[in-house]
């Protein structure tokens, strides 16, 4: 879905957070959301993701916003979230980049190793343990 395909009230809710959007370019890689766009609004450039409807995808996107601080320094920071009707939209700081090349000998591998090591040292403060989240409760 493209920015201009969103319902007017959804675009208005995002612009209430960002100011007037002057351009929006769809991002066609990745999945898990109905909208992925790089949005220019005033002096800022943001990556905006949106999910239509509830369910698992909305939970994942809400978690990205809620716990984004846990990835400070290795992932773009969340800037806003807004819920309009059955749409959830989350804006993140924009970061340019490309997928890591994981083939043997790739110059990307040392950076990937460093990021994985960084992640392993983080406490995940405020998160439930995996055993609690994966426990069969039914």
C-alpha angles and dihedrals in degrees: 000000000000128000094252090052091064117101112266093244090055093051089046091054092053091047089052085063099038109024122242114342109231097182139004125190120193119235110219101190126084128029142226098089140070095222129035116167143152104232128196114205119168110305095347137081116203139179108230124195125188136188124196114213130006131275133085098333091054091048091051092049092047089051090052088057098040097046100029089112088069089069096048110153095017103055135033113275120246113248105182146346128203133181117208120175103309095339126101115194126184127187124206132185108270119251126180118220148112136241114283117257105234100183116124111278094018114151087227093067098081091053091047089050091051092050093048090050090049091051091049091058095053118100100215089228111201096020125116114241119263090244089057093046095046098041112121104243098178 
